[in-house]
Amino acid sequence: MTTVQEWGRPVGDVNGVFADGAVPVPLVLVDTDEGITGVGLGPHVEIETVFAAIEGEDPRGVTALYDRMLRRTFKAGHAGAVFGTIGALDTALWDIKAQAAGEPLWRLLGGRDRGVPAYASGLDIGLTDDELVAVYQVYAQHGLRAAKIKGGLDIERDRRRLTLVRDVLTEAGRGARPGLMLDVNEAWTRKQAVRHVCELERTLDLTWIEEPVRRWDAEGLGTVGRGIRASVATGENLTGLEQFRPLLAAGAVDIVQTAVVWGVSHFLRVSALAHAHDLPVSPIGATPVALLHAATSVPNHLASELQDLHPPLGLSLDLHVEDGTFVLGDSPGLGVTIDEQAINAFRRPAARAAEGPHIRPEHAGRRLLAVAHHFSPTRSPG
């Protein structure tokens, strides 16, 4: 099943923009013979192969079942969308386990505080300056005092937009200095990254720079980190501890990130690995509810990404945002309710977009000059 996140405005990053703001959200529903249905957010690639590892099993053994799913795919590899399928099923199993126990997942996992600190992230590279200000004013009204903007094509444009967001959050915080982050989605070479960030740091205090170079480039990420004041954040596109180990061993990452699409068990394991290196973790994702529950139980959670303030079509979530914090509810499991009728009634074009944030541009990392902001937004993929 696939629903959609309707932003109502252009969304995207340095790689491309969806003009209609309609972003697909794949779902996996797992039924049990006890009448409990678990919800997972993630792709359906190789679902038959992966599901065979858990079919007929007791879902309460989710930790062991996670490794069982990994073993089913070890020959071809479990990276990318296959890892997302494993993560979606894993999340659904955690949902089932918590529902069976009659507890919210955050409580089952050992969380004490239902509040999870958040930062604003508007996927905003396609917005005009006025639109950018208006979007972050709404975030500020919900108590957000830290924000991450998209950029990486033009130093002066990034400086101007970061300054605009800083001023919005500073005013809302009555003069308190906000947190500012820049996400460039792997758009630079090592030297471009150092030059770009150092120039911004002449006038701005950046908390972190996200994915300045390719996700697997431990040496490059380390070079960037040593050349700038800001922390280096990365990890949302890494799948498995084996992909994190080289970065941590090289001291190449300061903020360890994982994406909600990769599942709860992956997040818990990455968090433990990061904690062993005295590093904080920060979940990424448009609908991060599963990792919000998990974040309450780890000692090194920093802040979780808050993208759209509204859930995807046909989903209701037992949580709200207050004073810059996700506040989780008491519903058993994840607290996600699915309206399948509403999802099935929504029709989108089946054609996949030829451009957008999901496709790396031909000249990424090979740009000599600043790029004028002239995106050609497309409809989102079906």
XYZ file of C-alpha atoms in Angstrom:
382
model
C 0.000 0.000 0.000
C 1.212 3.516 -0.773
C -0.202 6.787 0.476
C 1.082 10.318 -0.039
C 2.450 13.220 1.968
C 0.723 16.309 0.595
C 2.867 19.313 1.428
C 0.800 21.795 -0.569
C 3.971 23.482 -1.846
C 7.177 22.581 -3.701
C 9.531 20.307 -1.748
C 12.995 19.058 -2.551
C 16.716 19.528 -2.174
C 19.847 20.281 -4.205
C 19.119 17.274 -6.422
C 15.644 18.353 -7.520
C 12.159 19.516 -6.553
C 8.635 18.125 -6.725
C 6.475 21.073 -7.728
C 3.186 19.650 -6.460
C 4.604 18.666 -3.084
C 3.067 15.185 -3.311
C 5.574 12.671 -1.947
C 4.740 8.936 -1.929
C 4.761 7.141 1.431
C 4.848 3.333 1.076
C 3.256 1.309 3.873
C 3.434 -2.318 4.954
C 0.624 -3.854 7.041
C 1.373 -7.125 8.838
C -1.572 -9.150 10.163
C -1.416 -11.762 12.929
C -3.650 -14.705 13.817
C -4.490 -12.847 17.029
C -6.161 -10.075 15.048
C -3.421 -7.491 15.604
C -2.122 -5.527 12.608
C 1.273 -3.844 12.678
C 2.162 -0.814 10.564
C 5.532 -0.233 8.945
C 6.679 2.629 6.738
C 8.968 1.589 3.917
C 9.252 0.104 0.421
C 7.929 -3.253 -0.759
C 10.957 -4.451 -2.740
C 11.549 -8.219 -2.463
C 8.662 -8.352 0.013
C 7.891 -12.025 -0.707
C 11.485 -13.089 -0.074
C 11.864 -11.036 3.079
C 8.423 -11.831 4.513
C 9.144 -15.558 4.223
C 11.637 -15.099 7.054
C 8.910 -14.040 9.498
C 5.800 -15.787 8.195
C 4.326 -18.081 10.835
C 6.745 -16.813 13.497
C 5.870 -15.240 16.846
C 6.217 -11.477 16.183
C 7.293 -10.880 19.767
C 10.691 -12.287 18.821
C 11.294 -9.226 16.661
C 15.006 -8.826 17.451
C 15.802 -12.362 16.295
C 13.428 -12.017 13.343
C 15.304 -8.912 12.216
C 18.484 -10.951 11.824
C 16.499 -13.720 10.163
C 15.351 -11.220 7.513
C 18.918 -10.035 6.976
C 20.075 -13.609 6.428
C 17.453 -14.117 3.721
C 19.107 -11.453 1.570
C 22.812 -11.868 2.330
C 23.871 -13.185 -1.104
C 22.467 -10.330 -3.179
C 22.917 -7.855 -0.331
C 20.446 -6.011 1.845
C 21.249 -2.383 1.016
C 18.909 0.212 -0.449
C 15.229 -0.519 -0.897
C 15.624 -4.133 0.264
C 16.923 -2.830 3.583
C 13.910 -0.524 3.633
C 11.593 -3.490 3.210
C 13.296 -5.235 6.125
C 12.963 -2.034 8.136
C 9.269 -1.669 7.339
C 8.529 -5.233 8.429
C 10.702 -4.787 11.524
C 8.768 -1.654 12.487
C 5.463 -3.468 11.986
C 6.670 -6.276 14.266
C 7.606 -3.808 16.998
C 4.154 -2.266 16.602
C 2.550 -5.697 17.014
C 4.688 -6.554 20.034
C 3.770 -3.331 21.827
C 0.077 -3.706 20.947
C 0.102 -7.265 22.291
C 1.601 -5.954 25.521
C -1.022 -3.202 25.680
C 1.643 -0.503 25.889
C 2.893 2.324 23.670
C 6.150 1.318 22.030
C 8.088 4.026 23.848
C 7.091 2.477 27.173
C 7.796 -1.080 26.007
C 11.295 -0.074 24.904
C 12.043 1.412 28.315
C 11.480 5.095 27.648
C 10.763 7.333 30.631
C 9.890 10.642 28.963
C 7.303 10.738 26.156
C 8.730 14.033 24.879
C 11.253 13.927 22.009
C 13.146 17.146 21.091
C 12.626 18.217 17.483
C 14.126 20.514 14.864
C 12.365 22.000 11.831
C 13.204 20.767 8.337
C 11.152 22.180 5.466
C 12.718 20.512 2.368
C 12.670 24.125 1.263
C 15.130 24.672 -1.579
C 12.295 25.343 -4.045
C 10.808 28.209 -2.002
C 11.230 31.941 -2.513
C 12.648 33.926 0.384
C 9.189 35.130 1.404
C 7.825 31.592 1.289
C 10.778 30.365 3.326
C 10.110 32.924 6.046
C 6.414 32.076 6.140
C 7.124 28.338 6.476
C 9.548 28.782 9.368
C 7.257 31.196 11.128
C 4.767 28.332 11.366
C 7.440 26.045 12.779
C 8.354 28.777 15.271
C 4.740 29.008 16.402
C 5.030 25.361 17.441
C 8.059 26.144 19.576
C 10.781 24.996 17.173
C 14.054 26.803 17.867
C 16.378 24.832 15.581
C 16.089 24.434 11.825
C 17.764 22.710 8.892
C 17.495 24.211 5.433
C 18.407 22.721 2.067
C 21.171 24.295 0.017
C 24.573 23.774 -1.537
C 24.395 25.461 -4.937
C 25.227 29.085 -4.096
C 27.093 30.402 -1.035
C 25.368 33.782 -0.996
C 21.907 32.288 -1.409
C 22.589 29.857 1.434
C 23.885 32.691 3.610
C 20.818 34.828 2.941
C 18.361 32.026 3.601
C 20.091 30.809 6.737
C 20.072 34.385 8.010
C 16.348 34.738 7.293
C 15.559 31.559 9.205
C 17.893 32.563 12.033
C 16.071 35.872 12.386
C 12.651 34.173 12.451
C 13.712 31.761 15.178
C 15.603 34.405 17.146
C 12.550 36.650 17.250
C 10.314 33.755 18.283
C 12.816 32.792 20.966
C 13.005 36.374 22.297
C 16.621 36.783 21.360
C 17.880 33.299 22.196
C 20.351 31.972 19.649
C 18.734 29.247 17.504
C 20.298 26.120 16.059
C 21.055 26.293 12.329
C 21.904 23.384 10.053
C 22.543 23.097 6.313
C 21.846 19.923 4.324
C 23.446 19.585 0.883
C 22.613 15.933 0.136
C 26.072 14.832 -1.066
C 26.438 17.681 -3.578
C 30.079 18.685 -3.033
C 33.672 17.567 -3.340
C 35.811 17.753 -0.195
C 37.383 21.100 -1.020
C 34.079 22.584 -2.176
C 32.581 21.605 1.162
C 35.335 23.205 3.236
C 35.334 26.381 1.146
C 31.540 26.733 1.162
C 31.083 26.113 4.884
C 34.066 28.229 5.948
C 32.654 31.133 3.954
C 29.272 30.744 5.641
C 30.948 30.523 9.038
C 32.400 34.018 8.636
C 28.931 35.357 9.543
C 26.898 32.379 10.786
C 27.148 29.807 13.547
C 26.219 26.438 12.059
C 25.388 23.510 14.318
C 26.046 20.964 11.601
C 26.555 20.448 7.889
C 24.730 17.375 6.601
C 26.041 14.989 3.957
C 28.644 17.392 2.539
C 30.238 14.636 0.405
C 29.271 11.096 -0.577
C 27.786 9.054 2.227
C 30.497 6.345 2.187
C 33.513 8.688 1.912
C 35.026 8.295 5.371
C 38.258 10.059 4.406
C 36.368 12.904 2.735
C 33.955 13.411 5.614
C 36.909 13.456 7.987
C 38.670 16.051 5.831
C 35.580 18.262 5.867
C 35.162 17.891 9.614
C 38.737 18.956 10.290
C 38.434 21.965 8.005
C 35.305 23.582 9.494
C 33.870 24.523 12.886
C 30.456 22.929 12.385
C 29.780 19.297 13.147
C 29.427 16.815 10.283
C 26.152 14.880 10.217
C 25.545 11.826 8.070
C 24.100 8.328 8.104
C 20.511 8.586 6.872
C 21.398 6.642 3.708
C 23.678 4.085 5.327
C 22.178 0.599 5.640
C 23.699 -1.698 8.242
C 26.350 -1.349 10.925
C 28.998 -2.434 8.418
C 28.492 0.879 6.583
C 28.788 2.956 9.759
C 31.912 1.313 11.160
C 34.446 2.851 8.725
C 33.077 6.353 9.342
C 33.169 5.999 13.113
C 36.616 4.397 13.055
C 37.930 7.342 10.995
C 36.342 9.964 13.260
C 34.494 11.176 10.178
C 31.065 11.854 11.703
C 29.952 14.002 14.653
C 26.162 13.565 14.449
C 25.067 10.008 13.619
C 21.814 9.856 11.670
C 19.486 7.041 10.693
C 16.367 7.170 8.541
C 12.997 6.010 9.834
C 12.575 3.885 6.701
C 15.343 1.530 7.890
C 13.399 0.440 10.980
C 13.517 0.384 14.759
C 16.055 -2.410 15.272
C 18.544 -0.704 12.962
C 18.154 2.565 14.864
C 18.677 0.873 18.232
C 21.831 -0.862 17.012
C 23.267 2.262 15.391
C 22.488 4.231 18.550
C 24.415 1.717 20.667
C 27.360 1.847 18.266
C 27.337 5.651 18.322
C 27.052 5.694 22.111
C 30.162 3.507 22.310
C 31.947 6.336 20.459
C 30.372 9.078 22.642
C 28.400 10.394 19.661
C 24.776 11.610 19.528
C 22.109 10.196 17.220
C 19.443 12.061 15.275
C 16.575 10.335 13.398
C 15.615 11.472 9.889
C 12.304 11.093 8.070
C 9.020 12.629 7.043
C 6.944 10.441 9.372
C 9.449 9.510 12.095
C 6.927 8.093 14.592
C 8.646 4.694 14.990
C 12.046 6.211 15.716
C 10.512 8.780 18.052
C 9.347 5.905 20.224
C 12.788 4.312 20.010
C 14.556 7.610 20.708
C 13.007 7.785 24.173
C 14.957 4.686 25.171
C 18.492 5.590 24.050
C 20.856 7.780 26.112
C 22.401 9.659 23.199
C 19.417 11.030 21.276
C 19.986 14.665 20.257
C 16.943 15.792 18.259
C 14.581 14.317 15.669
C 13.678 15.809 12.315
C 10.235 17.410 12.037
C 9.257 17.857 8.408
C 5.579 18.340 7.618
C 3.367 19.206 10.587
C 0.591 17.083 9.079
C 0.631 13.266 8.713
C 0.400 11.497 5.362
C -3.018 11.025 3.770
C -5.095 8.405 5.573
C -2.849 8.214 8.648
C -3.585 9.525 12.105
C -0.828 9.582 14.724
C -1.158 9.582 18.488
C 1.305 12.411 18.997
C 1.430 16.189 18.841
C 4.054 18.924 18.690
C 4.341 21.285 21.636
C 7.153 23.662 22.657
C 9.474 22.275 19.997
C 8.919 18.696 21.143
C 7.157 15.637 19.751
C 4.830 14.449 22.519
C 3.937 10.765 22.181
C 0.579 9.387 23.309
C -0.529 6.307 25.237
C -2.064 4.267 22.410
C -0.662 0.708 22.341
C 2.035 0.195 19.725
C 3.074 3.013 17.431
C -0.241 4.807 17.795
C -0.778 4.835 14.012
C -4.299 4.435 12.644
C -4.789 3.677 8.937
C -7.812 4.775 6.907
C -7.459 2.406 3.954
C -10.598 3.745 2.302
C -9.181 7.269 2.174
C -5.866 5.999 0.815
C -7.463 3.827 -1.845
C -9.755 6.658 -2.955
C -6.779 8.900 -3.750
C -5.473 8.599 -7.297
C -2.151 9.915 -8.564
C -0.452 9.635 -11.961
C 1.403 6.351 -12.317
C 4.316 7.806 -14.307
C 7.553 8.216 -12.367
C 9.180 11.643 -12.449
C 12.236 12.016 -14.679
C 13.777 14.479 -12.225
C 13.463 15.158 -8.530
C 15.275 14.784 -5.201
C 15.416 10.995 -5.684
C 17.754 11.293 -8.727
C 21.358 12.511 -8.505
C 22.026 15.205 -11.126
C 24.618 14.500 -13.805
C 26.968 17.272 -12.653
C 26.647 16.836 -8.881
C 30.064 17.336 -7.315
C 31.452 18.743 -10.595
C 30.165 22.325 -10.571
C 32.752 25.028 -11.142
C 30.495 28.038 -10.491
C 27.498 28.824 -8.317
C 24.262 27.539 -9.802
C 21.416 29.960 -10.397
C 18.243 28.837 -8.676
C 16.252 27.674 -11.683
C 14.775 24.311 -10.868
C 12.384 22.643 -13.280
C 10.029 21.012 -10.787
C 8.199 17.866 -11.801
C 5.343 15.860 -10.426
C 6.255 13.328 -7.803
C 6.646 9.649 -8.662
C 3.604 7.447 -8.535
